[in-house]
mmCIF file of C-alpha atoms in Angstrom:
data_model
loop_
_atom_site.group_PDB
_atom_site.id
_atom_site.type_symbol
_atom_site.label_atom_id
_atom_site.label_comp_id
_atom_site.label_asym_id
_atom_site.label_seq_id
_atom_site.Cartn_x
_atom_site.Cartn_y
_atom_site.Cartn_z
ATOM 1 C CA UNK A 9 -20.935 56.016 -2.278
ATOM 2 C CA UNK A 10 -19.174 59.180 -3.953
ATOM 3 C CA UNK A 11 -17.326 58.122 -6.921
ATOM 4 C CA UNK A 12 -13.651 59.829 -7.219
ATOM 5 C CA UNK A 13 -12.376 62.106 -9.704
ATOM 6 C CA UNK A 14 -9.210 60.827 -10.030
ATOM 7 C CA UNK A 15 -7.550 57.899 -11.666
ATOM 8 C CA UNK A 16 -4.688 57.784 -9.274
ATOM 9 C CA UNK A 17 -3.041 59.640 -6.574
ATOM 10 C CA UNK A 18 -2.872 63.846 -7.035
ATOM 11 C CA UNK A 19 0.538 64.733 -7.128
ATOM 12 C CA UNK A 20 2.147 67.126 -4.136
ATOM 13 C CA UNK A 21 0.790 70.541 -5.042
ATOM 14 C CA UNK A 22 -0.116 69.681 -8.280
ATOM 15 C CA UNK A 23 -3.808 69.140 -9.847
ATOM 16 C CA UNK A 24 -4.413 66.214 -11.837
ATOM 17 C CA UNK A 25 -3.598 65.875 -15.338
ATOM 18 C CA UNK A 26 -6.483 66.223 -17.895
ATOM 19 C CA UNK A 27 -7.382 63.854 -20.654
ATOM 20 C CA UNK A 28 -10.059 65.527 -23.031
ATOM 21 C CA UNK A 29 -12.006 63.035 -25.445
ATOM 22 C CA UNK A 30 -13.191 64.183 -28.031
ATOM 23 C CA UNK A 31 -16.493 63.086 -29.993
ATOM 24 C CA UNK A 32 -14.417 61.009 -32.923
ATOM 25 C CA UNK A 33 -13.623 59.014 -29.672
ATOM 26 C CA UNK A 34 -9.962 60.631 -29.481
ATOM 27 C CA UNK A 35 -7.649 61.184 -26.456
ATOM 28 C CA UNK A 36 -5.886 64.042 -25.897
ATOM 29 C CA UNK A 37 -3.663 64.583 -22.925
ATOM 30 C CA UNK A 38 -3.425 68.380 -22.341
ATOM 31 C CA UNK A 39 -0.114 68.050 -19.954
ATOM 32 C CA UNK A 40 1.906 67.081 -23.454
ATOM 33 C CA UNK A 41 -0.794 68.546 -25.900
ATOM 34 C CA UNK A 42 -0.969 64.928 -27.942
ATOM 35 C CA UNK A 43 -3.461 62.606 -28.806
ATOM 36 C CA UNK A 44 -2.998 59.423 -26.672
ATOM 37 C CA UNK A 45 -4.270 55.567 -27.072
ATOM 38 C CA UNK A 46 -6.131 53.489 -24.416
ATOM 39 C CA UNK A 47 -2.894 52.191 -24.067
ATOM 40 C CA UNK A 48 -0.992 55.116 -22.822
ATOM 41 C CA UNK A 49 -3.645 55.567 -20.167
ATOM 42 C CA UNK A 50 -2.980 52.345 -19.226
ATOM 43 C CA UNK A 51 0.465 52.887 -18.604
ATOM 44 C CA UNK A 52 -0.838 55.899 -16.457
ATOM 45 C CA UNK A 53 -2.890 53.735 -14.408
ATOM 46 C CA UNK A 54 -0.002 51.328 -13.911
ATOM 47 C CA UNK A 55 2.415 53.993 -13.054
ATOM 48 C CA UNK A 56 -0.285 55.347 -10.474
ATOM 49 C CA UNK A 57 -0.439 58.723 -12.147
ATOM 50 C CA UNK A 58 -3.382 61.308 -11.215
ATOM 51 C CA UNK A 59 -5.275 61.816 -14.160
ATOM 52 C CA UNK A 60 -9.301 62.122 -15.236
ATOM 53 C CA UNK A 61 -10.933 62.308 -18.822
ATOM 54 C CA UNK A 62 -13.387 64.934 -19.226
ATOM 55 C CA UNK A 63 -15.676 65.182 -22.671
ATOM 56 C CA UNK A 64 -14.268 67.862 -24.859
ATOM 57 C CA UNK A 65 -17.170 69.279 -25.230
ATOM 58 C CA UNK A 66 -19.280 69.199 -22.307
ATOM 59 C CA UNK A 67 -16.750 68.789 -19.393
ATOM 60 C CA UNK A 68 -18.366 65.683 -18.153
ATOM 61 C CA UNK A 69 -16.271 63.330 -16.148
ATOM 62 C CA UNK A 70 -15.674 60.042 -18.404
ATOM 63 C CA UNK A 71 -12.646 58.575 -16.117
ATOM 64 C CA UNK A 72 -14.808 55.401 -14.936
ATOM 65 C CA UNK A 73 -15.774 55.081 -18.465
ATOM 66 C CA UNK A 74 -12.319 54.606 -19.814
ATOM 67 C CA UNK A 75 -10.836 52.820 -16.914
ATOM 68 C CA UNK A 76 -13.997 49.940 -17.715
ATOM 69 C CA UNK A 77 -13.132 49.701 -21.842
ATOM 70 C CA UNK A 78 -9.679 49.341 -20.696
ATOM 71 C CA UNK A 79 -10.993 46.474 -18.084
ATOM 72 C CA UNK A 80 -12.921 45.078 -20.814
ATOM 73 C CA UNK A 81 -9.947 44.962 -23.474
ATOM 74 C CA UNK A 82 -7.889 43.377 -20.905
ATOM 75 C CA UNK A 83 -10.272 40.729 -20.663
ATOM 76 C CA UNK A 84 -10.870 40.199 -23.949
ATOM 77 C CA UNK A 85 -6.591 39.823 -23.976
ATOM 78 C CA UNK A 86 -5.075 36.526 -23.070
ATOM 79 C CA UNK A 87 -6.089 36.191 -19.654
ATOM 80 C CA UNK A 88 -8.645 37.071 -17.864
ATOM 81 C CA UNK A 89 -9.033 37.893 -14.776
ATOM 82 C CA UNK A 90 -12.771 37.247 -14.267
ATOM 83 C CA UNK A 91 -14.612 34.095 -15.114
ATOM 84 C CA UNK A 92 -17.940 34.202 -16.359
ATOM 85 C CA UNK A 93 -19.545 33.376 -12.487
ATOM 86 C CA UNK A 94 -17.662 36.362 -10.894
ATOM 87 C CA UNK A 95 -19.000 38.618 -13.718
ATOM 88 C CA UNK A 96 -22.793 37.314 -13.437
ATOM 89 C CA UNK A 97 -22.514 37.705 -9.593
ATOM 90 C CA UNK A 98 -21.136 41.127 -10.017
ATOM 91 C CA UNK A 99 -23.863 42.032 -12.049
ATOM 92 C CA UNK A 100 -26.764 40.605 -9.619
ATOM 93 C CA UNK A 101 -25.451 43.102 -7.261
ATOM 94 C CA UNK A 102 -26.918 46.229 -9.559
ATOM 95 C CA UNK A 103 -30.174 47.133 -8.501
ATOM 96 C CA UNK A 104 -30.421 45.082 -5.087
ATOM 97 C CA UNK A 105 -29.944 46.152 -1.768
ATOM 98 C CA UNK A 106 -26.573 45.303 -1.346
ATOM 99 C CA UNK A 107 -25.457 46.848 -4.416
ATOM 100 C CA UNK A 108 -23.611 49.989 -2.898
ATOM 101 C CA UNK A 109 -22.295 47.538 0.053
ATOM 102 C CA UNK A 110 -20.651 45.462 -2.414
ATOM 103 C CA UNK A 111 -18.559 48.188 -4.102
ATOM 104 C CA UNK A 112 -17.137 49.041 -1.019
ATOM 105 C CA UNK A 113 -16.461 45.357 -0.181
ATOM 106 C CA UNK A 114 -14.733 45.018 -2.973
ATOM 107 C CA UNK A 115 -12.796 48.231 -3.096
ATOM 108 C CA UNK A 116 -11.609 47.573 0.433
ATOM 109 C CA UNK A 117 -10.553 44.001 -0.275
ATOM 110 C CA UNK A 118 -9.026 45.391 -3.856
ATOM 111 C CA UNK A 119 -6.621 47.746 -1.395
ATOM 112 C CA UNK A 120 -5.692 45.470 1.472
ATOM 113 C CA UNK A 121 -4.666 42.617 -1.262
ATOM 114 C CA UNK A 122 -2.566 45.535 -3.254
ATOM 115 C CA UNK A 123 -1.310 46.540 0.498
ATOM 116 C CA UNK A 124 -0.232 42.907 1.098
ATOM 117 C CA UNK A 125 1.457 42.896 -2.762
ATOM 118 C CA UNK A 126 3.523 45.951 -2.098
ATOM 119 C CA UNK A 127 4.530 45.159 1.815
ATOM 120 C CA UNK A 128 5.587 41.644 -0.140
ATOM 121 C CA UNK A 129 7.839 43.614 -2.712
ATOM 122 C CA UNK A 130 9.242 45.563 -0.213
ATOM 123 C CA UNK A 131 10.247 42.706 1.686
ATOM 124 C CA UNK A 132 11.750 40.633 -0.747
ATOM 125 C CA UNK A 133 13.762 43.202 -2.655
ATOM 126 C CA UNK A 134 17.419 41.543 -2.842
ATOM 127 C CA UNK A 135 15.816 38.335 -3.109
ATOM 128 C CA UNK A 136 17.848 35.816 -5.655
ATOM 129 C CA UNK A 137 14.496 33.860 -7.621
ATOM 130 C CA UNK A 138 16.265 30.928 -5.953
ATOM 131 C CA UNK A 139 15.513 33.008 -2.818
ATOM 132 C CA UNK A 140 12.235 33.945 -3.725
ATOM 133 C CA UNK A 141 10.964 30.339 -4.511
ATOM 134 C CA UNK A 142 12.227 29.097 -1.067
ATOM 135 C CA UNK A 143 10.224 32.148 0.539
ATOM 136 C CA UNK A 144 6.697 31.045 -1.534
ATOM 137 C CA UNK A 145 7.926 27.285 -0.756
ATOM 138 C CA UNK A 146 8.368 27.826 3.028
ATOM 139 C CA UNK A 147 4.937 30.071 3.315
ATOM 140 C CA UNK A 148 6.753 32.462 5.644
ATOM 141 C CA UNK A 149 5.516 33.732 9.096
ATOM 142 C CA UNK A 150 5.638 36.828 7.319
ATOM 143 C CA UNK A 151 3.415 35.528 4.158
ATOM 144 C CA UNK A 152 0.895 33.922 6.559
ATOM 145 C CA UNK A 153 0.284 37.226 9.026
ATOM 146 C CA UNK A 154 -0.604 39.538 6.098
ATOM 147 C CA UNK A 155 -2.766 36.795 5.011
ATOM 148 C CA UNK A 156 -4.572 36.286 8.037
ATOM 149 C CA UNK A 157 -4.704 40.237 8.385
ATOM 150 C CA UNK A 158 -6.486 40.086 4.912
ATOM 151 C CA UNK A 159 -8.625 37.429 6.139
ATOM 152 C CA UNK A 160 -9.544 39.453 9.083
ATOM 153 C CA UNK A 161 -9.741 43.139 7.052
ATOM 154 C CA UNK A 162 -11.983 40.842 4.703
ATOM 155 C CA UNK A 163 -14.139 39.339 7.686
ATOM 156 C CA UNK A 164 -14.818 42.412 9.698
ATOM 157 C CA UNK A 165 -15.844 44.517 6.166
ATOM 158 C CA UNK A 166 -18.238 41.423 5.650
ATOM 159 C CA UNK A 167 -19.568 41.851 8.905
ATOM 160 C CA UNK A 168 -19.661 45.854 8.926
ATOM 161 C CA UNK A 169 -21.625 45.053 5.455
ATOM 162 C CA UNK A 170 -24.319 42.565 7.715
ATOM 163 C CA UNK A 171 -24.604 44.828 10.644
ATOM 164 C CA UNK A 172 -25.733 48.105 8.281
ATOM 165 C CA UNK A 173 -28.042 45.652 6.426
ATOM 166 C CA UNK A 174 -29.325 45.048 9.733
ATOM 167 C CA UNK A 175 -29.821 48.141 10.363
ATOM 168 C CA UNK A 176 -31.569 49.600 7.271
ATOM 169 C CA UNK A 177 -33.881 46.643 7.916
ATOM 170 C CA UNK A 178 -34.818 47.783 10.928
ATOM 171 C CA UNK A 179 -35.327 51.260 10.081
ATOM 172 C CA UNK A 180 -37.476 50.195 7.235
ATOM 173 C CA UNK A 181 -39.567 47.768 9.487
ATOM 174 C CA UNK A 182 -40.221 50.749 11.708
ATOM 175 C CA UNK A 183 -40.816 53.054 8.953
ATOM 176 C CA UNK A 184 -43.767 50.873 7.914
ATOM 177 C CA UNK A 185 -45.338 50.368 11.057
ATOM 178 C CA UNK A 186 -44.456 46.798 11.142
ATOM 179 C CA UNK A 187 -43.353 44.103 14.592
ATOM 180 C CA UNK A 188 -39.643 42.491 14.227
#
């Protein structure tokens, strides 16, 4: 699995912008020419802006790096998002088999939920909250086909996971000489 350069989408004809640190653990966005907190590339992540952090020095692409201490202050914030189980399962997955399967998994999952969030704020812009209680209340038509869609996108990823398992397996089986 390739890992991508960019924090967020690139911008019509534009590169990304460029976030140097530098090794007193300073930010410095080069599109304004200031130093910037982990908070401010938050905000750049929420506002979907395309962005990477390079090391000052040797040009080395830190991006993941910052977007996990930003994941970890988050959950070290109020509330978390992962319990305890999620993060000891997550880190089972590092070093076995599975390990690049699951990243996918859960990037795919990550995008069709966000898909289903945005087609949902779409849809209910307009809404009164009275409006938009009675909507959640009623579970929609609407609300239950993205749903099952995510169920399904969910399902056939699982099974597109199982099937390539399958498949190394058997490779490796024959590889080694050895009767299925």
């Amino acid at each position: 699995m390739q890992s991508k350069k960019i924090a967020g989408p690139k911008p019509e004809g534009g590169a990304a912008r460029v976030i140097k640190k530098y090794p007193n653990r300073r930010l410095y966005d080069t599109e304004t020419s200031s130093y910037i907190t982990l908070t401010e590339v938050r905000r750049l992540v929420l506002e979907s802006a395309a962005f990477s952090v390079r090391d000052a020095k040797t040009g080395e692409d830190l991006t993941r790096s910052i977007l996990l201490q930003i994941i970890l202050e988050e959950e070290a914030g109020g509330a978390p998002m992962f319990s305890e189980a999620v993060l000891s399962n997550i880190i089972r997955f590092y070093g076995h088999a599975m390990q690049g399967f699951m990243g996918v998994y859960l990037e795919k999952n990550v995008q069709a939920f966000t898909d289903i969030q945005a087609k949902l704020a779409e849809q209910s812009k307009g809404l009164t909250p009275a409006m938009w209680t009675q909507f959640l209340n009623t579970q929609s038509p609407l609300t239950q086909g993205m749903m099952s869609n995510y169920a399904e996108q969910s399902k056939n990823t699982f099974l597109q996971m199982q099937e390539q398992m399958q498949k190394q397996t058997e490779q490796m089986f024959d590889a080694l000489g050895l009767k299925r």
